[in-house]
Coordinates of C-alpha atoms in Angstrom, one line a residue:
Chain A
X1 CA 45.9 -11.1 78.3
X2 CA 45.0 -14.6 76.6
X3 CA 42.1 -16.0 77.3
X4 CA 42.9 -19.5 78.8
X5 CA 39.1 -20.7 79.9
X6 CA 37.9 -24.0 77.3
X7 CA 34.9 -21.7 77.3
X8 CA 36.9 -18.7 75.7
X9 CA 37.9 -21.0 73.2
X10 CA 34.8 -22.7 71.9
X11 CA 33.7 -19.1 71.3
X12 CA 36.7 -17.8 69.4
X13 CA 36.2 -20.9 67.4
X14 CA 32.4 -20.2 67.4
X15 CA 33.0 -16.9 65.9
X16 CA 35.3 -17.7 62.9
X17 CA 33.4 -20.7 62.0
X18 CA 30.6 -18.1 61.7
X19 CA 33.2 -15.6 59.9
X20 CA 33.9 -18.2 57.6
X21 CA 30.1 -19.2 56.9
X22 CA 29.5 -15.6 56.0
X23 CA 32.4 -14.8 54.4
X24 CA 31.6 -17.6 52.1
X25 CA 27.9 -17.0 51.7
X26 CA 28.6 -14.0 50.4
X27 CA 31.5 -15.4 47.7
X28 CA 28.7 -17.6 46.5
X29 CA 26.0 -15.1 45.9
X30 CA 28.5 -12.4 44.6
X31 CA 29.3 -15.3 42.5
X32 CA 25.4 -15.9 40.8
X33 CA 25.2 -12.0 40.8
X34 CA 28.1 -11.8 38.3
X35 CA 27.4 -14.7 36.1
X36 CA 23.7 -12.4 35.3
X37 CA 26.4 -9.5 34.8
X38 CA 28.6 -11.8 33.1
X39 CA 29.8 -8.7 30.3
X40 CA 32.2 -6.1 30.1
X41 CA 31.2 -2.8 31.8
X42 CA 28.4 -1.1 30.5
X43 CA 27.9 -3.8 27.7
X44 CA 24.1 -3.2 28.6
X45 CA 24.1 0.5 28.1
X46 CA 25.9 -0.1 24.5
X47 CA 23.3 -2.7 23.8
X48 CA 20.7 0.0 24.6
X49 CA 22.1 2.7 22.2
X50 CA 23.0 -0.2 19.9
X51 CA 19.4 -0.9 19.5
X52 CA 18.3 2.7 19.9
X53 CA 20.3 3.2 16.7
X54 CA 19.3 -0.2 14.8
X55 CA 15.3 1.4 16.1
X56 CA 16.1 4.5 13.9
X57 CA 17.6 2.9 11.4
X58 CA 14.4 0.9 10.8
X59 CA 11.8 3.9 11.3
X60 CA 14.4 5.6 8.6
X61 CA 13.8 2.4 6.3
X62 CA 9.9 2.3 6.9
X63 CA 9.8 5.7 6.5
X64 CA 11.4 5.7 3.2
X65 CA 9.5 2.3 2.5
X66 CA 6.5 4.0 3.0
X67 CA 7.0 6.9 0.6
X68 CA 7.5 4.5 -1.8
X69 CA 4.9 2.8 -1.4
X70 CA 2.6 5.6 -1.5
X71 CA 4.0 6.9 -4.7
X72 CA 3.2 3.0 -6.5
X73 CA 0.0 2.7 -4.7
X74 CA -1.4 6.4 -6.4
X75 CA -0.6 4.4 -10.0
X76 CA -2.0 0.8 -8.5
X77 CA -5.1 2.3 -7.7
X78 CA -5.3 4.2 -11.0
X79 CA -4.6 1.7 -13.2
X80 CA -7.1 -0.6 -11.4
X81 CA -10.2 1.9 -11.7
X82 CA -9.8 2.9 -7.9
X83 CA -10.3 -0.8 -6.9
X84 CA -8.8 -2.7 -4.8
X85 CA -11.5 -6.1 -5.2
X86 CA -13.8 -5.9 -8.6
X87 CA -17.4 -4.7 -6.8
X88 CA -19.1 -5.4 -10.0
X89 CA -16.9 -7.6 -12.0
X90 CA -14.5 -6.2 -15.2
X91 CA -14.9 -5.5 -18.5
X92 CA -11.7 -6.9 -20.5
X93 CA -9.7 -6.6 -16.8
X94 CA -11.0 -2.8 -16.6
X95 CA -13.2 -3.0 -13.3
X96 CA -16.6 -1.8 -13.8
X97 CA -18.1 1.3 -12.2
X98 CA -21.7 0.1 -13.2
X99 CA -22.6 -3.5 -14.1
X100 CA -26.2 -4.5 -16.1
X101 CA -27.5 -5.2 -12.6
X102 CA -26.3 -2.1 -9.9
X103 CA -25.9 1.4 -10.3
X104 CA -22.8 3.4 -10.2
X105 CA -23.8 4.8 -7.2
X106 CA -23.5 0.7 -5.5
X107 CA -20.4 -0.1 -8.0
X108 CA -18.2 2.8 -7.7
X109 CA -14.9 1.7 -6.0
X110 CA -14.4 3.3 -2.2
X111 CA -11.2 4.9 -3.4
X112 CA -10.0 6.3 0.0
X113 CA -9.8 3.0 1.7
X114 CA -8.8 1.3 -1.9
X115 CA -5.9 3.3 -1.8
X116 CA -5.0 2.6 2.1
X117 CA -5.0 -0.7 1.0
X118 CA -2.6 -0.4 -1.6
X119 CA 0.0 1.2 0.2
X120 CA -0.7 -1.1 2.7
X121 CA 0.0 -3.9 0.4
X122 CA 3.5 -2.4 -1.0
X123 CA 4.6 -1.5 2.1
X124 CA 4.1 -5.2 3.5
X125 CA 6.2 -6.5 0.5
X126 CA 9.1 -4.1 1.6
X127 CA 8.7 -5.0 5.4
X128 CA 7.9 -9.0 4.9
X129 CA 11.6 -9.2 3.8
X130 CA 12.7 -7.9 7.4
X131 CA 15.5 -5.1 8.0
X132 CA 18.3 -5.7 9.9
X133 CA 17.2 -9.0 10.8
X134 CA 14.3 -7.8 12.8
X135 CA 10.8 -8.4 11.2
X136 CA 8.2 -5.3 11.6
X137 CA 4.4 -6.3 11.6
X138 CA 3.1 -6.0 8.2
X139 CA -0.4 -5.0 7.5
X140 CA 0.2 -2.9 10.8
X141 CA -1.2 0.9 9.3
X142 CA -4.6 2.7 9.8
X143 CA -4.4 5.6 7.1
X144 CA -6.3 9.0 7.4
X145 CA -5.9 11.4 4.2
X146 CA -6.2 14.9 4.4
X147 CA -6.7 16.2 1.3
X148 CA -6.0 19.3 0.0
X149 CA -4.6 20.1 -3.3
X150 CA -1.9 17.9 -2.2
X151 CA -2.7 14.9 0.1
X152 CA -1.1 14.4 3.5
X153 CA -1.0 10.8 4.4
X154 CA -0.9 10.0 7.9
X155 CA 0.2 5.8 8.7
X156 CA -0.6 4.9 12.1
X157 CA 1.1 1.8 13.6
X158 CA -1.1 -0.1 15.4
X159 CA 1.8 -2.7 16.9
X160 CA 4.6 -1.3 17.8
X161 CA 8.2 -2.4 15.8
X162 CA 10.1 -4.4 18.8
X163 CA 14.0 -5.0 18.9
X164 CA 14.9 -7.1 21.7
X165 CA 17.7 -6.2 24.1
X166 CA 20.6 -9.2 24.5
X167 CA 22.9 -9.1 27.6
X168 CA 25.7 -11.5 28.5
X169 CA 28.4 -13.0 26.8
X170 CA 25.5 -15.5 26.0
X171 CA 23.3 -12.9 24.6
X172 CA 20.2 -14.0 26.1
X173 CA 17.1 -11.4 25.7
X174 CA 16.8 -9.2 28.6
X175 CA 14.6 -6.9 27.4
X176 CA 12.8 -5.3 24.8
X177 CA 13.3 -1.9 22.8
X178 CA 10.1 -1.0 21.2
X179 CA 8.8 2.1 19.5
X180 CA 5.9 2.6 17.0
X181 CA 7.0 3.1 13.5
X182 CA 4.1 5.8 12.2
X183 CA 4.7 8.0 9.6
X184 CA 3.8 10.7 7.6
X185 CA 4.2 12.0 3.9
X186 CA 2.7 14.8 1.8
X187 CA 2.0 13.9 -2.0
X188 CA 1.2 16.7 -4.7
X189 CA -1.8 14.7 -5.7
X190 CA -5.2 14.5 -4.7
X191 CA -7.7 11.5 -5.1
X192 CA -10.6 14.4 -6.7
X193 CA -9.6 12.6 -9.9
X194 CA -12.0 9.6 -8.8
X195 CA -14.6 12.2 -8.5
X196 CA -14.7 14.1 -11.5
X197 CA -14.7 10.0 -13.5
X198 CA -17.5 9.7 -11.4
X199 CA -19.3 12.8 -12.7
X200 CA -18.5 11.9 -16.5
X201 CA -19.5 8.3 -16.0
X202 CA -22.8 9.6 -15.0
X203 CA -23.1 12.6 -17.4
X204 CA -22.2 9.5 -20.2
X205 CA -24.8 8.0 -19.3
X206 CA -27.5 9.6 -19.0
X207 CA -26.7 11.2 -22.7
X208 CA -26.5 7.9 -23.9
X209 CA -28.6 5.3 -22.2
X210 CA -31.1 5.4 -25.0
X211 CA -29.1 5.0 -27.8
X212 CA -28.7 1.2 -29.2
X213 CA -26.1 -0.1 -32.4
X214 CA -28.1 -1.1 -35.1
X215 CA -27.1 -3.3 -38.2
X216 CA -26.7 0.1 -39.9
X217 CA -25.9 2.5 -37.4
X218 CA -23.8 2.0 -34.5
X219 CA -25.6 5.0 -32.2
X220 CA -24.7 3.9 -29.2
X221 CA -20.7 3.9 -30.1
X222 CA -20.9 7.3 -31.4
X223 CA -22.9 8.9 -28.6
X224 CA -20.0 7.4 -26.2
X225 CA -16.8 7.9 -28.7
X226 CA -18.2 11.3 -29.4
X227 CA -18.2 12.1 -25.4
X228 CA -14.1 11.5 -25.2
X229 CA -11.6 14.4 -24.9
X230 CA -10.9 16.5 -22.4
X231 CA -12.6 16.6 -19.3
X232 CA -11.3 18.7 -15.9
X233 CA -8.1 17.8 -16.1
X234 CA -8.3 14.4 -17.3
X235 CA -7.5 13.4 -21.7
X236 CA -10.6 11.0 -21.8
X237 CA -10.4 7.7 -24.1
X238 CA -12.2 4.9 -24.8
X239 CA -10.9 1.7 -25.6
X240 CA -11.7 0.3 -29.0
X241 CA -14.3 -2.7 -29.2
X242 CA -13.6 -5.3 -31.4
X243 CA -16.5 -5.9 -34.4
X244 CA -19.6 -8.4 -32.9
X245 CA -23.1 -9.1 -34.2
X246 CA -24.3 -8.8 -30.7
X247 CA -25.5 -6.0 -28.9
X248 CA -22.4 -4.9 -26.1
X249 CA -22.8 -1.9 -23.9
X250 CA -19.4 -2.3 -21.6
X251 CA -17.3 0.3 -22.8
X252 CA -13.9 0.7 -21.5
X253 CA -11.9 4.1 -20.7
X254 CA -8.7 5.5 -20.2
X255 CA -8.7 8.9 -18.3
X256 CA -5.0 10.3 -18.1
X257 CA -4.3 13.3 -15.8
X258 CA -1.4 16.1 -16.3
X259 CA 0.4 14.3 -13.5
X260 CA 3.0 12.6 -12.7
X261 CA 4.1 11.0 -9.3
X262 CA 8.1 11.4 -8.0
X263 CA 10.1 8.3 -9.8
X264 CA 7.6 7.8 -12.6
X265 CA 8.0 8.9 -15.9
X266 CA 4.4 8.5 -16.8
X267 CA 1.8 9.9 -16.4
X268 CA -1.4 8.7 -13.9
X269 CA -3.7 6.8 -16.0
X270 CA -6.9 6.0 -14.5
X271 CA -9.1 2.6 -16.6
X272 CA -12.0 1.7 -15.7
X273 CA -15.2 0.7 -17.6
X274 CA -19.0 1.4 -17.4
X275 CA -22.4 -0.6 -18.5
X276 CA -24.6 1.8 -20.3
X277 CA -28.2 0.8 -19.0
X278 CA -30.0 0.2 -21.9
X279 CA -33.2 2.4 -22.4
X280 CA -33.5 1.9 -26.2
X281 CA -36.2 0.4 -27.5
X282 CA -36.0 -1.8 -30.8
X283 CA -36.7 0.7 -33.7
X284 CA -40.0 0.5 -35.6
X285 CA -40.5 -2.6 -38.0
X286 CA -40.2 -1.7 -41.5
X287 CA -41.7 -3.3 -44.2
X288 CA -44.8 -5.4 -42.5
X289 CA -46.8 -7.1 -45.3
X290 CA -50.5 -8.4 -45.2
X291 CA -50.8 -11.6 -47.4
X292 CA -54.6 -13.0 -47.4
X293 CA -54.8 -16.9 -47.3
X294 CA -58.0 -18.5 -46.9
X295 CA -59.6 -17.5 -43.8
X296 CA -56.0 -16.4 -42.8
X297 CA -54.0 -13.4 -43.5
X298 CA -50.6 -13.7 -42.8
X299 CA -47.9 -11.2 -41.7
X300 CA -44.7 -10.5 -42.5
X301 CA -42.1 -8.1 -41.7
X302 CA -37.8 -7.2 -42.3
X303 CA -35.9 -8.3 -39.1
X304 CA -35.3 -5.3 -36.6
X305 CA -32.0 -3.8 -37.2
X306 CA -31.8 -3.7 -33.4
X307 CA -29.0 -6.0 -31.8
X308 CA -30.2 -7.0 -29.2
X309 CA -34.0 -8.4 -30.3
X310 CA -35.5 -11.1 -28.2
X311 CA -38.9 -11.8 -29.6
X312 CA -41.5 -9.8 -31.9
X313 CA -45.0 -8.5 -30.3
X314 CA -48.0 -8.7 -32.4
X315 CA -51.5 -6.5 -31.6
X316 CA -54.4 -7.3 -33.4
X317 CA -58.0 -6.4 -32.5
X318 CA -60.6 -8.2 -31.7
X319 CA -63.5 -5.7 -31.7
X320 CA -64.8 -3.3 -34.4
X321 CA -64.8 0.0 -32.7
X322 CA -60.7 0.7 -32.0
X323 CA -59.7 3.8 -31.0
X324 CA -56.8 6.0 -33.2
X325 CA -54.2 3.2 -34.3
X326 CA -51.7 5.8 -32.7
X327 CA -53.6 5.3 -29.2
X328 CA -53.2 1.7 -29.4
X329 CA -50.7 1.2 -26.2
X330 CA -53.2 3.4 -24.4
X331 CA -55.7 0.6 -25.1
X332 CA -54.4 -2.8 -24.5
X333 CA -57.6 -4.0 -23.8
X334 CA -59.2 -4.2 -26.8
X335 CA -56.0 -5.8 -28.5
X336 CA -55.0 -9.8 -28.8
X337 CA -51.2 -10.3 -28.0
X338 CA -49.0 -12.7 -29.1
X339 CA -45.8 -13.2 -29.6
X340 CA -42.9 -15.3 -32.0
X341 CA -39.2 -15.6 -31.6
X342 CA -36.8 -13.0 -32.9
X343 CA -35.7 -15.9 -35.2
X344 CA -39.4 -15.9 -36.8
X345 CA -40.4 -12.7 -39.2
X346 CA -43.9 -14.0 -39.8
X347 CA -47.4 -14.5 -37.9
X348 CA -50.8 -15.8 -39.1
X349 CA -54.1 -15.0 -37.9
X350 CA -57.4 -16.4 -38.5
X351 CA -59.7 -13.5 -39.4
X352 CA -63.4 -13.2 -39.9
X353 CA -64.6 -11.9 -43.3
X354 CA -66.5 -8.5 -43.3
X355 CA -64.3 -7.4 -40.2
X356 CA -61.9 -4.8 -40.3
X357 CA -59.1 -5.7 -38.8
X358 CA -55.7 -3.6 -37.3
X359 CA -52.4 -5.3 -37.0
X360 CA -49.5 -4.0 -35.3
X361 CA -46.0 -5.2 -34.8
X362 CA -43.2 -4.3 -32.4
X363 CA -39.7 -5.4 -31.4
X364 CA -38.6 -6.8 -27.9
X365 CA -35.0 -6.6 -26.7
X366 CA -33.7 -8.4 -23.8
X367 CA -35.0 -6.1 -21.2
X368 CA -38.2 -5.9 -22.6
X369 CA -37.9 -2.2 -24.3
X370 CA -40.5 -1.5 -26.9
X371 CA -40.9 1.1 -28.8
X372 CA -44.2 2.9 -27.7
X373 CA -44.4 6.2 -30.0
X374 CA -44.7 6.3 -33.7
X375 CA -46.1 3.1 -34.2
X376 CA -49.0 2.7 -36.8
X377 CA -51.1 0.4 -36.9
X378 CA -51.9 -1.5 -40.4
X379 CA -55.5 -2.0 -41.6
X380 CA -56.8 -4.7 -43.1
X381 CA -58.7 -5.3 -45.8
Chain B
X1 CA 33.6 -16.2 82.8
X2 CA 32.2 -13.0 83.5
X3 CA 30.4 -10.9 81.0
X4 CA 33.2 -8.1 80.6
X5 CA 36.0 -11.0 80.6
X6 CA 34.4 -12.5 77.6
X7 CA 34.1 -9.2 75.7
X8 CA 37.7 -7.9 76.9
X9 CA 39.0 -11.3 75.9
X10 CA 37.7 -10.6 72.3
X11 CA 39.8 -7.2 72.1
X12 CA 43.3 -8.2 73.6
X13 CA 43.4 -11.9 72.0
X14 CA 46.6 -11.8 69.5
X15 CA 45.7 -14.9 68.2
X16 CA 41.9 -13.7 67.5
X17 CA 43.4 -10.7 65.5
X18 CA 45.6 -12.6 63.7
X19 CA 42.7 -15.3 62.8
X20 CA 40.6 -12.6 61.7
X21 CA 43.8 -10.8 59.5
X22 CA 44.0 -14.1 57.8
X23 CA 40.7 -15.0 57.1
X24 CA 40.0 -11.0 55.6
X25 CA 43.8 -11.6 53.6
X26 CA 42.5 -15.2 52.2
X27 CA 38.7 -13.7 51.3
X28 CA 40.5 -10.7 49.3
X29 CA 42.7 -12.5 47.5
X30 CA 39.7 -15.2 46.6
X31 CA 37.5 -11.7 45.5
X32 CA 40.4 -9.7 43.9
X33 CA 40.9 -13.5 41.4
X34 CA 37.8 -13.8 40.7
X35 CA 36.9 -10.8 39.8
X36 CA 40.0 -10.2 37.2
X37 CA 38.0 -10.8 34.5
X38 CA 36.1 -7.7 33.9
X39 CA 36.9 -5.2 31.5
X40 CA 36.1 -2.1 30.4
X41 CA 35.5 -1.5 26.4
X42 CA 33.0 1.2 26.1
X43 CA 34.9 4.1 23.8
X44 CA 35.6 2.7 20.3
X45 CA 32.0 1.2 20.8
X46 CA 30.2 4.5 21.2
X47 CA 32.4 6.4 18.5
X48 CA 31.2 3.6 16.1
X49 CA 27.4 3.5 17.1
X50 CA 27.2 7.3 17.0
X51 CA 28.1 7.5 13.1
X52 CA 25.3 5.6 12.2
X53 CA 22.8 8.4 13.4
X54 CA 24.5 10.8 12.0
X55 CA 24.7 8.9 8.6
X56 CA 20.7 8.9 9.4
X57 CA 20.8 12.6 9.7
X58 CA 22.7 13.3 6.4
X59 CA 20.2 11.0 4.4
X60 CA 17.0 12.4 5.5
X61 CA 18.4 16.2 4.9
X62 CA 15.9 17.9 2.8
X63 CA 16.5 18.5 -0.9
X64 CA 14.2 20.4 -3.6
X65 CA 12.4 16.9 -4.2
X66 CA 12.6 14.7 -1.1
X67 CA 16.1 13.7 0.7
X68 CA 19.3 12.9 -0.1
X69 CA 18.3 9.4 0.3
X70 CA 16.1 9.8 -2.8
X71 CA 19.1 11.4 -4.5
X72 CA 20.7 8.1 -4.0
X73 CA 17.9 5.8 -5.4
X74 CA 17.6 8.5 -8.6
X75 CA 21.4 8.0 -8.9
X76 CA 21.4 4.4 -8.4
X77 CA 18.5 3.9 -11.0
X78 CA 21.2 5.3 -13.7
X79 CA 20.1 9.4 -13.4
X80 CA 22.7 11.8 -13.7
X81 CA 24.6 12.5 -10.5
X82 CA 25.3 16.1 -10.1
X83 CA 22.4 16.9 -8.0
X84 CA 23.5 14.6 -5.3
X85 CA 27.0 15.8 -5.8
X86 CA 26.5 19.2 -4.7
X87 CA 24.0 18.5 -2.1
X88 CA 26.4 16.0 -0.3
X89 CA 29.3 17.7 -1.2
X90 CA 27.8 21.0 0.8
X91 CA 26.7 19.0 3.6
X92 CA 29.8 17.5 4.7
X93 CA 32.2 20.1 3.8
X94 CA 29.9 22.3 6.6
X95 CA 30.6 19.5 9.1
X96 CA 34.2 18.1 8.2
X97 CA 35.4 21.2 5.8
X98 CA 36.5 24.0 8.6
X99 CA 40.4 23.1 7.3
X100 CA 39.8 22.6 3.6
X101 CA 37.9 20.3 0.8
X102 CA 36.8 17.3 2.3
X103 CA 36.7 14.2 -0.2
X104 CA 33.7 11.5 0.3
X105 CA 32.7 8.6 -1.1
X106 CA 29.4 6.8 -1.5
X107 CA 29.4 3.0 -1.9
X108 CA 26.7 0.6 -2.6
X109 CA 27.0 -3.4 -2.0
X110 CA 26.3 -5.4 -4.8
X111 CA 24.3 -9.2 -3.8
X112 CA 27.5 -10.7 -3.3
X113 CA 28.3 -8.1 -1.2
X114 CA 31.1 -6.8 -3.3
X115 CA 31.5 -2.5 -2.7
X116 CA 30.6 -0.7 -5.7
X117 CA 31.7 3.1 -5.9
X118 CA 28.5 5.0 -6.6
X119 CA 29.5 8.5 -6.5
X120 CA 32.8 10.6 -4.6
X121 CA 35.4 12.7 -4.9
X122 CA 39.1 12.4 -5.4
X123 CA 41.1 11.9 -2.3
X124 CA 44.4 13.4 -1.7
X125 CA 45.4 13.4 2.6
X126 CA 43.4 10.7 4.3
X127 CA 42.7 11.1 7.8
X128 CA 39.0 9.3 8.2
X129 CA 36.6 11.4 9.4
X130 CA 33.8 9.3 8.6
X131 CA 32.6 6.4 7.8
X132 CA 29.2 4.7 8.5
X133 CA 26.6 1.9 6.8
X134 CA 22.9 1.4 6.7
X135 CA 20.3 0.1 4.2
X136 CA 17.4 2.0 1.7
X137 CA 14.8 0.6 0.1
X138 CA 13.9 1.8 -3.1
X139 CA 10.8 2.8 -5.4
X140 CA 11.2 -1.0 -7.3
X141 CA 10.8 -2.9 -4.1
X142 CA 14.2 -4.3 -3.4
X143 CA 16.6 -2.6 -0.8
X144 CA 20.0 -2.1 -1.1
X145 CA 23.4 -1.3 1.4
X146 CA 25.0 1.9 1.6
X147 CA 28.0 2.9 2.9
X148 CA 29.2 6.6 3.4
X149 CA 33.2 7.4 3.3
X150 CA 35.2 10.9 4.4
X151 CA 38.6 9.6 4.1
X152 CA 40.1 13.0 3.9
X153 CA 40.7 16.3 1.7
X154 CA 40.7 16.6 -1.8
X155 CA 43.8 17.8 -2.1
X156 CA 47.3 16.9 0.6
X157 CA 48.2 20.9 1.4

């Protein structure tokens, strides 16, 4: 039967028109669909492994980076006193683990996070150089240490490494592979080392804080010198100062240990350096002289064979009853007190005839030590 | 026209069906052209992709001191090979050896990226079991290219 009606027509033509329309809607949009898919089959799901493999690859490389660094940043730290910044400035470029104006206990370096930083720093210079063309974030690590006799170093990544995904014959991103790149590594070394320098910094010190070099007798040189040697591990040494007039109580040390760190044929050397306080009074001046002159006598004494003199302290009473002479710093009172320059070895005083006078004489050094025991006074006439 | 007419008409008109044929015919061959361009490449991809984890897997296998990657920066800082000889030489004679010595060879690439034997053995049959690149750093700071070669056995019987 055909359908013969203008009516049946219209529709028929109605309905392809509409077959065509949809037909070719849906060429068009097949069409945009496959230029996003535009690869070969299952290009994506290579790109994926691709990158999965190029992601290892890299956590292989920072791993081994990061053992590396480890291993140079044990020998950085030592070699710079356990610092990472000077806290109290250096002595001949070996950092100081007590200045002439804070204590070890403020200068001592914070070795734990000094060494973080270091491995920090060595690993950046591996990773700033980028791997595989891809570019990890640098300075990216927290560290935690857990020490034993051997130190397990945890690095935690804080931004994750990411490798981005390209699809298309035009390789456009279209996504983003991303993993955190932490590691961790176990070195037979512990940082105890800082603690025992620490201990014989201290134990230095206080053994020698009141000794001084004299123009005859270099004390203070000997006490420390004689100190070197062995010490818990660690061949003590100090570093040889060269000859001066002036007083210097910086002394610089190398401590080595037993050990050595994989890929280094030396062994750990710690330096470092120390300001002994100084708690040595100028010794006791030799040789003072009373010469009368008028109404005047005048004094005279050698120079102090201290270093480190400032100025010369004269006592001389002004009443007749004194106690002991050796009493005489218990009473300041009755005493007049003046003082010269460490460049003058003389004083004159006006004196009253018929009075018995006493006259002392002490040394000042640049802190203001004086010697306080075993000084006698002279009498005069 | 009736309802039913209209409907009946849409079954029983030749020249409908044959409309219809020609526009399905025309769309197909439209979809079947332009779809000729896809291909399908995935084999020889994932063979390749798949060496270079297991090259991963060979340099972080443990050794008295470290890995065998660290075998290869002692070696390539001028120390005395023998260590990683044997180490590398047992490891891939387990994995490639079932039929006899395997020979391997370790390359590094120079800055100009010229191939530099490092260490290996003598090759006698070549068959290419294995072959696979990636890059170490090492202890100085620099990095360098590796590239890990089983050609064959050591000897052709």
């Amino acid at each position: 039967m055909m359908i013969k009606g203008k009516k049946g027509m219209i529709a028929i033509l109605i309905l392809a028109i509409f077959f065509f329309a949809i037909m070719g809607t849906l060429f068009i949009k097949l069409q945009s669909k496959k230029s996003q898919f535009n690869a070969t089959l299952g290009e994506t799901q290579l790109e994926l492994i691709e990158k999965y493999t190029k992601g290892e690859q890299i956590l292989f490389y920072i791993d081994q980076a990061s053992k590396y660094s480890i291993y140079e940043a044990v020998y950085d730290l030592s070699l710079n006193g356990g610092f990472f910044d000077y806290k109290c400035g250096d002595y001949n470029g070996y950092g100081l683990w007590q200045s002439e104006k804070e204590d070890i206990e403020y200068c001592s370096p914070d070795y734990r996070n000094n060494f973080g930083k270091f491995i920090s720093t060595r690993l950046d210079s591996y990773l700033s150089k980028g791997i595989f063309e891809i570019n990890p974030p640098i300075d990216n690590y927290d560290f935690i240490f857990e020490e034993d006799e051997k130190t397990k170093i945890h690095g935690i990544a804080t931004i994750p490494l990411s490798i981005p995904i390209l699809c298309g014959k035009d390789k456009t991103e279209c996504g983003v592979y991303k993993v955190k790149p932490s590691f961790t590594h176990q070195i037979d070394y512990n940082l105890n080392d800082y603690g025992i320098i620490k201990e014989k910094l201290m134990k230095i010190t206080e053994e020698c804080k009141k000794e001084q070099d004299l123009t005859d007798n270099e004390n203070l040189k000997q006490c420390v010198y004689g100190r070197m040697g062995s010490y818990k591990g660690l061949e003590w040494k100090s570093i040889p100062k060269e000859e001066s007039q002036e007083e210097d109580r910086n002394f610089a040390f190398e401590a080595t240990s037993i050990k050595k760190i994989s890929f280094h044929d030396n062994n750990i050397i710690y330096k470092f350096a120390i300001f002994i306080p100084d708690e040595a009074p100028p010794p006791k001046i030799e040789n003072l002289k009373i010469e009368e002159k008028d109404n005047k006598v005048k004094l005279s004494w050698d120079p102090s064979k201290a270093l480190d003199v400032e100025k010369y302290k004269i006592y001389y009473n002004e009443e007749i009853n004194i106690p002991k002479p050796k009493e005489i710093f218990n009473n300041l009172n009755i005493f007049i007190e003046d003082e010269v320059d460490s460049s003058e070895i003389s004083y004159e005083v006006v004196i009253e005839q018929g009075k018995t006078y006493y006259f002392v004489v002490t040394a000042l050094d640049e802190v203001g030590n004086e010697i306080k025991e075993g000084v006698e006074a002279i009498k005069y006439p | 026209m009736p309802k039913k007419g209209f409907f009946m008409g849409l079954f029983t008109d030749i020249i409908g069906w044959f409309i219809l044929f020609l526009g399905v015919v025309l769309w197909a061959i439209v979809f079947f052209i332009s779809n000729t361009t896809v291909s399908y490449q995935i084999k020889e991809q994932s063979a390749y992709l798949n060496n270079e984890g297991i090259l991963l897997n060979y340099l972080t296998s443990p050794t008295e001191e470290g890995n065998i990657a660290d075998l290869i920066i002692q070696v390539y800082g001028g120390e005395e090979p023998t260590k990683l000889v044997n180490e590398l030489d047992y490891i891939l004679n387990q994995v490639y050896g079932k039929s006899g010595d395997i020979c391997w060879k370790l390359w590094y690439y120079q800055e100009n990226n010229d191939k530099e034997l490092l260490v290996g053995t003598e090759c006698g049959k070549k068959t290419n079991f294995f072959d696979a690149e990636t890059i170490i750093p090492t202890p100085e700071g620099d990095k360098i290219k590796i590239k890990l070669n089983v050609p064959g056995y050591k000897n052709d019987d």
